[in-house]
XYZ file of C-alpha atoms in Angstrom:
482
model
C -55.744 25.403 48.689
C -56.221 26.294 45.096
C -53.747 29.552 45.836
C -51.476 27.703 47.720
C -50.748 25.426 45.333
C -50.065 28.688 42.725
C -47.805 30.173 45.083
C -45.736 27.006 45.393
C -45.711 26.500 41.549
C -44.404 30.276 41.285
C -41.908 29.647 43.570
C -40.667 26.714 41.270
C -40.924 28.628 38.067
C -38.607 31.226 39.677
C -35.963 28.517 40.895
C -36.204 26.981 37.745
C -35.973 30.375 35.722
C -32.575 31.047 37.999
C -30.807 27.772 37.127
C -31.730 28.307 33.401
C -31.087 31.851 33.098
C -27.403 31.285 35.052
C -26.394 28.534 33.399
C -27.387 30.121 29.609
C -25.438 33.256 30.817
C -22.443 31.329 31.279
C -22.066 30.304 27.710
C -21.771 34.573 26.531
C -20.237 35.724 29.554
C -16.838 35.273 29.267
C -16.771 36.731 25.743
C -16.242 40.343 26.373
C -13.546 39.374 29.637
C -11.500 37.291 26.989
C -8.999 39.995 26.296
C -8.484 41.127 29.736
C -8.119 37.436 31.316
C -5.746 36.397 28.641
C -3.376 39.290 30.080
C -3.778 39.227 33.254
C -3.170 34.671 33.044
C -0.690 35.483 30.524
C -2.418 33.015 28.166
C -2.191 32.393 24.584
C -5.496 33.312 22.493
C -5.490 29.360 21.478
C -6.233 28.630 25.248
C -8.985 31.267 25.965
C -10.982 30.149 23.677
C -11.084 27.118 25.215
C -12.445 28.697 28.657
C -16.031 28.977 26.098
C -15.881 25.645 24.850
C -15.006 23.213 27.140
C -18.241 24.526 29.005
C -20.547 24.353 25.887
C -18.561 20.523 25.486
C -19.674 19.610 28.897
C -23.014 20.600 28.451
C -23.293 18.941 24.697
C -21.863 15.976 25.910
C -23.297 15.576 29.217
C -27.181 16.645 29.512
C -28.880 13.413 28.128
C -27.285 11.056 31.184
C -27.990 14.077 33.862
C -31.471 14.137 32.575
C -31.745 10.637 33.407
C -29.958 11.052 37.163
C -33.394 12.959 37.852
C -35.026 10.287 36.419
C -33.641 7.675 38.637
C -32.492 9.793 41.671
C -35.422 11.944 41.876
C -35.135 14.890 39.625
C -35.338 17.701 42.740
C -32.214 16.276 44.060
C -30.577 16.434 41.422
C -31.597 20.054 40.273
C -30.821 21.268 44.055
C -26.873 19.291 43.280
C -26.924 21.660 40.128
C -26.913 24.421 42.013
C -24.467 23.447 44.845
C -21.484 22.666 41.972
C -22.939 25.539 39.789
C -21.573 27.797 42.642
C -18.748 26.097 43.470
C -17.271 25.774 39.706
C -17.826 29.298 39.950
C -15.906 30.223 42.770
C -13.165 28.517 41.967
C -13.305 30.247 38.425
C -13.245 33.827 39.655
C -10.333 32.094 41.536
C -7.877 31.043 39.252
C -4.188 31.544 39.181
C -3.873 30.230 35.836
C -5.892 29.357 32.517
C -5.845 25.905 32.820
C -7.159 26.451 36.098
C -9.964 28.544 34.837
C -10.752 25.864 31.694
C -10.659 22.978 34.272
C -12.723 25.106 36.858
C -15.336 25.685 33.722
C -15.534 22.080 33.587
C -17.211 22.123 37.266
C -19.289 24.939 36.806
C -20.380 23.194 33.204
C -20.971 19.948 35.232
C -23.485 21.646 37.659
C -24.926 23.428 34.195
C -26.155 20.339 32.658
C -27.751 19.343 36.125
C -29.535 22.230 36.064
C -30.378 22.550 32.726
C -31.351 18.629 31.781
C -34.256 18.527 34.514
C -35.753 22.065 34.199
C -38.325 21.217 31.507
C -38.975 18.006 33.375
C -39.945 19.964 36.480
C -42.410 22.055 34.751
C -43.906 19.060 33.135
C -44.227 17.263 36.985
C -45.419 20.447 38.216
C -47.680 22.332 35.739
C -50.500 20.568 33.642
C -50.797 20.523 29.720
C -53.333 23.675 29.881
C -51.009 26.386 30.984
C -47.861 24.675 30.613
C -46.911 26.311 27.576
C -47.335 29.783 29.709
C -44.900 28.059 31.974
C -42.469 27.110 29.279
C -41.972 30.860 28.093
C -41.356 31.878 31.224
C -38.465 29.758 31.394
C -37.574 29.875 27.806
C -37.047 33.694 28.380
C -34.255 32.424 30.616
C -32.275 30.606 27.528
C -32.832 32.436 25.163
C -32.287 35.633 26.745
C -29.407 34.672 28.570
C -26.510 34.313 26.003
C -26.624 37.862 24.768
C -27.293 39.292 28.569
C -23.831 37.139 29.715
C -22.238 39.061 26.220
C -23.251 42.670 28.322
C -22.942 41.860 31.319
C -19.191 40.409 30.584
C -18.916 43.544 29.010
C -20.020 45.898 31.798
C -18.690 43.497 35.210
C -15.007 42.802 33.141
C -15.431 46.916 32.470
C -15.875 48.033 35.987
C -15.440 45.521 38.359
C -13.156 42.865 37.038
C -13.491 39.681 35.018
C -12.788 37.538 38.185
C -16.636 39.083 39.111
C -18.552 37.568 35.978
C -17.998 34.190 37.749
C -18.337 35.596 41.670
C -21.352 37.233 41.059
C -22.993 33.675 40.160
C -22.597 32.727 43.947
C -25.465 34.493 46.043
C -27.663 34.132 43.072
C -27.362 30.858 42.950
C -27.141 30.281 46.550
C -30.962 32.223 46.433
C -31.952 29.315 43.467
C -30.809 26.976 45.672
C -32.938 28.065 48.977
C -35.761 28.156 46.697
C -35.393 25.032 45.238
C -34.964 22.986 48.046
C -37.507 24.281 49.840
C -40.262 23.294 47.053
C -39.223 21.467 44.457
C -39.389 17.111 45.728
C -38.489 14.350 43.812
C -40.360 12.807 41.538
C -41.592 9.034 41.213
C -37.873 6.831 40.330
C -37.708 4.874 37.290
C -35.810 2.054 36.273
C -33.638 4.127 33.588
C -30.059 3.600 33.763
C -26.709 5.708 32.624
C -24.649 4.706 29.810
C -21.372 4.611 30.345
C -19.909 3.429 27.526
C -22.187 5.742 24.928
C -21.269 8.754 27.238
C -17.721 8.274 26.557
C -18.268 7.979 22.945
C -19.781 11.173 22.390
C -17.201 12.961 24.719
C -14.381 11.842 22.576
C -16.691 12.454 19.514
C -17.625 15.919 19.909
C -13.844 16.635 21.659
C -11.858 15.489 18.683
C -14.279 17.413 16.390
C -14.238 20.506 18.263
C -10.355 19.955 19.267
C -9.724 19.563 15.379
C -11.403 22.214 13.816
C -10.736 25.031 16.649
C -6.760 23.858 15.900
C -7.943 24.238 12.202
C -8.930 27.328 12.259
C -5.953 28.809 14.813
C -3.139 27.221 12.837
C -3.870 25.927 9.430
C -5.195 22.834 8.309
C -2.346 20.066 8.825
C -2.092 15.534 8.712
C -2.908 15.686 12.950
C -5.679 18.373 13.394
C -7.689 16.916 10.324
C -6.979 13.382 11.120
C -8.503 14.562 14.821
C -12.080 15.516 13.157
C -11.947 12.598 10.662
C -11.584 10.254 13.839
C -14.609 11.994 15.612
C -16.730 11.636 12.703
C -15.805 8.052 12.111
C -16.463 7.059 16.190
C -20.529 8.297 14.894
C -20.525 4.727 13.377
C -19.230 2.099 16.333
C -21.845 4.780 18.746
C -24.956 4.715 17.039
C -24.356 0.406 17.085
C -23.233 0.342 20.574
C -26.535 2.855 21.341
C -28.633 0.421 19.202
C -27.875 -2.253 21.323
C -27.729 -0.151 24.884
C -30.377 -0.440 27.180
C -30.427 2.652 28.499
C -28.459 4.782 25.603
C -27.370 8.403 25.634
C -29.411 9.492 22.279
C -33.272 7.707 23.618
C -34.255 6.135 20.112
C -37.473 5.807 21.553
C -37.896 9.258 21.396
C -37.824 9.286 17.706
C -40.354 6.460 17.289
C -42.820 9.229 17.642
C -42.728 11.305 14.551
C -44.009 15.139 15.990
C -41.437 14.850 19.028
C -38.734 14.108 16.512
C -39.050 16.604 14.310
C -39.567 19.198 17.518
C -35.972 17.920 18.651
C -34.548 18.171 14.974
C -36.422 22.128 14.809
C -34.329 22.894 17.912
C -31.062 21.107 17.023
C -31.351 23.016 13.272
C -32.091 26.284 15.315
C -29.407 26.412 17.647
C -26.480 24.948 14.920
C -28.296 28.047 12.326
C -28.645 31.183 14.909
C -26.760 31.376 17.235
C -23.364 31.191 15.577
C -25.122 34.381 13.769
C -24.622 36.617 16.935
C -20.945 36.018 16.892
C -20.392 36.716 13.644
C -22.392 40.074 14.122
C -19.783 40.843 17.078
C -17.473 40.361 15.055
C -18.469 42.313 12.149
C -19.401 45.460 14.088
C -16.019 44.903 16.555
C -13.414 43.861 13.445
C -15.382 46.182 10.856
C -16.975 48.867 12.040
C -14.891 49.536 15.406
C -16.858 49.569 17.804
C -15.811 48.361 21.125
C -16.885 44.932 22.536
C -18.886 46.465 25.230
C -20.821 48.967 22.372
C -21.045 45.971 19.900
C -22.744 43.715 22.483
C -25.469 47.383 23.216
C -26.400 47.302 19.263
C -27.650 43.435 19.620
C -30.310 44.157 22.959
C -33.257 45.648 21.680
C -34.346 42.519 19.837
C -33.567 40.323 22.752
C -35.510 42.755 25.398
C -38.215 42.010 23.133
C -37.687 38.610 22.868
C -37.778 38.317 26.610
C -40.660 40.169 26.523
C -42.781 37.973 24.442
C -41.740 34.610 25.471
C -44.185 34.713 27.692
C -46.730 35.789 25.945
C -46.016 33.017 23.045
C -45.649 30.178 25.380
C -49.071 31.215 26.393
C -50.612 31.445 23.246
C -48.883 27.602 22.443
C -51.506 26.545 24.953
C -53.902 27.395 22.946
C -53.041 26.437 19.312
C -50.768 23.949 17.885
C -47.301 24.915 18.982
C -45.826 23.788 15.929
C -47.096 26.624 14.011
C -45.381 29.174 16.435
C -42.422 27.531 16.557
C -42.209 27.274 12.298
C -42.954 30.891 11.888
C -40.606 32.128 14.279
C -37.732 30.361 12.747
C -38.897 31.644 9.864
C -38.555 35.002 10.946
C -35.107 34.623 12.370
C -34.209 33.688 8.624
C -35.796 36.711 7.768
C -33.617 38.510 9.859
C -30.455 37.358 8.456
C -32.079 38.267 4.979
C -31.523 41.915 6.746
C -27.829 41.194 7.873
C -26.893 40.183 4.083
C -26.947 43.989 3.237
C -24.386 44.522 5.819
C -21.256 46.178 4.572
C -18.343 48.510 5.720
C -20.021 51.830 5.862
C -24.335 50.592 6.396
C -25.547 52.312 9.074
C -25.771 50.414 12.173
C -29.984 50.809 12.534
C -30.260 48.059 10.047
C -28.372 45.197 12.672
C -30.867 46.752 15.238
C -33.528 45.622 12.810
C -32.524 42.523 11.921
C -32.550 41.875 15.535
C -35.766 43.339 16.474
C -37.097 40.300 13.669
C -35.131 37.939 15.036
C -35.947 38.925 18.597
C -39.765 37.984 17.848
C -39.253 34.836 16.089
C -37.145 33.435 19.073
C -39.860 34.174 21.114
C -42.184 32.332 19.453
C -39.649 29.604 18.724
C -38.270 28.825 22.013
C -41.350 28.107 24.600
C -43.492 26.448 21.722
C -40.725 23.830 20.649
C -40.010 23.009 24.506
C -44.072 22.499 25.290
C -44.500 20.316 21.614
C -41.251 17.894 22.825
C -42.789 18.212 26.452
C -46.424 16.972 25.149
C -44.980 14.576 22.992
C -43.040 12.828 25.296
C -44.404 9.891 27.750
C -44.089 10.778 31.453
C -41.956 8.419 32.396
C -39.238 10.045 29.839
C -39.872 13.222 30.949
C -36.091 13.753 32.196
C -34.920 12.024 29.393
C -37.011 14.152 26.433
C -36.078 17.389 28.572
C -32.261 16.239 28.801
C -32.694 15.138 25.001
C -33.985 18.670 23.881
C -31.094 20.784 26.022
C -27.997 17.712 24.479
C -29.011 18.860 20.928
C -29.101 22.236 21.173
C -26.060 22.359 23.208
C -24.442 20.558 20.542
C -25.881 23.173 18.560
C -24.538 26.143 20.613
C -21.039 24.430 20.756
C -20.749 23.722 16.578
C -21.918 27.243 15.786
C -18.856 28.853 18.144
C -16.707 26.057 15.758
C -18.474 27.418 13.009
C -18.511 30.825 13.550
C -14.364 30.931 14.136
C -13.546 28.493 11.241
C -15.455 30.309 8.699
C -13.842 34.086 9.914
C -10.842 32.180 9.760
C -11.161 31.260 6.105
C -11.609 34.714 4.765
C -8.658 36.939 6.734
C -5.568 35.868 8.462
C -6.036 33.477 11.297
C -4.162 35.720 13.748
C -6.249 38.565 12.627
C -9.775 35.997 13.244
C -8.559 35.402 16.556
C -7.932 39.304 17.445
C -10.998 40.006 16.228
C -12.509 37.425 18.220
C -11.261 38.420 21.248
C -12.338 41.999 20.640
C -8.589 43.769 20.519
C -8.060 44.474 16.694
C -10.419 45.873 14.021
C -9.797 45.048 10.220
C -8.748 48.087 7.844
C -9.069 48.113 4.596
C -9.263 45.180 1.723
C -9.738 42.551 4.631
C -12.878 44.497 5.905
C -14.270 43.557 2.329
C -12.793 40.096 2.568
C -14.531 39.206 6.120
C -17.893 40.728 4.930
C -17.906 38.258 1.783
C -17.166 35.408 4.159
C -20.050 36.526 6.483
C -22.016 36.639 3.732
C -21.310 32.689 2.806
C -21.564 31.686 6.481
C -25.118 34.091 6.782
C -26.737 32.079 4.041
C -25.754 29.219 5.227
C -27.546 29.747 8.608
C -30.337 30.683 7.012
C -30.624 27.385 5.106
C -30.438 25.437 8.135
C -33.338 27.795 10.048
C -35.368 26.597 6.741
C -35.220 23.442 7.873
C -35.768 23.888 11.188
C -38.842 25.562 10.196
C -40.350 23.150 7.889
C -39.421 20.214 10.789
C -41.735 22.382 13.077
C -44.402 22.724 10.538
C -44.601 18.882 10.536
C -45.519 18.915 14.432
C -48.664 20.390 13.705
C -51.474 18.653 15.374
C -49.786 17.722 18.569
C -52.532 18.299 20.910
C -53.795 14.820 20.431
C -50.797 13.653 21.793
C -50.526 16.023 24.827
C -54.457 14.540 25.962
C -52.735 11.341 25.437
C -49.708 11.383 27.863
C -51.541 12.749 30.858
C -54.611 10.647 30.861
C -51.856 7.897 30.412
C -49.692 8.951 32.654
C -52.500 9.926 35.392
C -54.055 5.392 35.067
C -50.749 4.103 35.910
């Protein structure tokens, strides 16, 4: 019985690993097939970039309210839906005539993302108890955190020889195998009451689309009256939102989620984490692609061995969080990811390329002691009946994350070297010669610090989890008398 219940649990783990590691993949992949689909759809940079982020603004916008679908709709229907559009949005991407075609076809695929992504913790928590759950967590934290520099290659190697229409077709029979699995052994859990709001869910849509419309239009073409007045609008909608979600019954951003102090500070760790590393790796593309020369393809090579070894250890970290306080993991692996950008501030024009495959290697072993502890210290934290809700939580702020470092990352290039020139270099078809080579290193330099300043504080929020356990004991012999 006892082994039949392990092989059915496995068989979860590796549905849920497929749905993460897919839909993380998709956020990198189309990177190194920019160039060659903005030919071939005869589109101006301005719109490709868009193809990136209006599938990060789906998933920023979007994974709160799918987290609660599971809640109320059982959370294995909805996973096994994530899959169906998942393939689907990518079918019709490898299909399109045109770019808008391709950004609204993104749109789908990002749709059946969130699905995906906003109950996969929440599975695991159903499924696997507090004792090995952080083994289970690593396992599928590999997935994410892995995934955005394997879409980066394997952009690079499919758009190299295959074609870029493949990065997207390729997504089909894998997910199609996800999708057997899934449905097959993954059932719905117990309904709640929760409901979807509406109203808030619109509000952060136009938020985070003005924002990201405004400063993307910043960075392409200057700062002007309309494309600031855009961002100044999105900030301002913050206030009438967080008084409409005051009052919601069911609100996008849970605020009874924060009423407990460790699972706050583990969401506020992995916001911090995402908005301070990974806009990082582009800004290493596009130092050793605009700098150094190095095709997109070879620039994407020098970035693997730290996240081989991050996949590698996940893991083995998530494991060890089941045995001490996963707060402690998570805090010193932030803190070596800062540590890692200490090594990228020596970067220059002629430094010899060994030290970004340091710097990596450091960075590589801090996420993997980051990612699987923070998900199993909001996991324990969190009351079973939010389960979908914490694990939708966790995945909206770190999307958010994901989607403001890509803003970051272009704005601040843009601020140190012609804009055209940011967006070549972007896009992996020009290299910088000369003074702007020493230009774009001093604005790297700004925008590195600056990362590492908000992993600081991502770090000391994790350090303040500490103790968690407690809590963890808590919610299951709770959740096991009702």
């Amino acid at each position: 019985m006892m082994q039949s219940e392990d092989k059915k649990n496995m068989y979860i783990l590796v549905s849920v690993l497929i749905g993460m590691l897919m839909s993380a993949i998709d956020t990198t992949i189309v990177i190194l097939a920019l160039p060659t689909l903005t030919v071939d759809l005869h589109a101006p940079f301005i719109s490709t970039i868009w193809v990136i982020l209006a599938y990060l603004l789906v998933l920023a916008t979007l994974t709160t309210q799918m987290g609660k679908l599971g809640d109320i709709f059982g959370r294995g229907r909805i996973f096994n839906t994530g899959f169906i559009i998942f393939i689907i949005g990518s079918a019709m991407s490898g299909a399109s005539p045109t770019i808008n075609f391709l950004i609204m076809s993104r749109v789908v695929q990002g749709f059946g993302a969130v699905l995906l992504q906003a109950n996969s913790n929440a599975i695991i928590a159903d499924y696997f108890p507090a004792r090995i759950r952080g083994r289970a967590f690593g396992i599928t934290s590999m997935g994410w955190s892995i995934g955005g520099v394997l879409g980066i290659v394997l952009g690079g190697i499919i758009t190299t020889f295959i074609g870029w229409r493949y990065i997207f077709y390729i997504n089909v029979p894998i997910g199609l195998i996800g999708f057997y699995i899934a449905t097959k052994y993954i059932r719905d859990n117990k309904k709640s009451g929760t409901k979807i709001d509406y109203t808030g869910t619109a509000f952060m849509v136009a938020m985070l689309g003005l924002i990201s419309y405004g400063a993307i239009e910043v960075a392409s073409v200057g700062a002007n009256y309309f494309n600031l007045a855009l961002v100044v609008i999105g900030l301002i909608l913050i206030i009438p939102f967080a008084i409409l979600e005051k009052r919601s019954k069911s609100p996008v951003i849970d605020t009874r989620a924060f009423k407990n102090r460790k699972l706050t500070m583990s969401l506020m760790a992995a916001t911090f984490q995402a908005i301070g590393f990974l806009s990082v790796i582009f800004i290493l593309i596009m130092y050793l692609q605009g700098v150094r020369g190095l095709s997109p393809f070879y620039a994407s090579l020098v970035l693997v061995p730290g996240y081989l070894l991050s996949s590698f250890l996940s893991p083995k970290m998530g494991k060890l969080s089941d045995r001490i306080a996963p707060g402690i993991l998570a805090g010193t692996g932030i803190l070596l990811m800062a540590a890692g950008i200490v090594v990228y501030l020596f970067l220059g024009v002629t430094t010899p390329l060994y030290v970004v495959i340091v710097g990596s290697i450091i960075t590589g072993f801090g996420g993997s002691m980051f990612w699987p502890s923070n998900t199993s210290s909001v996991m324990a934290n969190s009351p079973k009946e939010l389960y979908g809700s914490s694990s939708g939580l966790l995945r909206t702020l770190t999307n958010i994350g994901t989607l403001l470092s890509y803003v970051i990352a272009i704005t601040v290039a843009a601020s140190t070297v012609p804009r055209y020139v940011t967006f070549e270099v972007f896009l992996g078809v020009d290299r910088l010669q000369g003074g702007l080579s020493t230009k774009f290193i001093v604005g790297l330099h700004y925008a590195l610090l600056v990362s590492m300043i908000v992993l600081l504080i991502g770090s000391m929020m994790s350090y303040l989890t500490v103790g968690w356990k407690k809590n963890a004991v808590a919610n299951e012999s709770g959740s096991g008398s009702k």
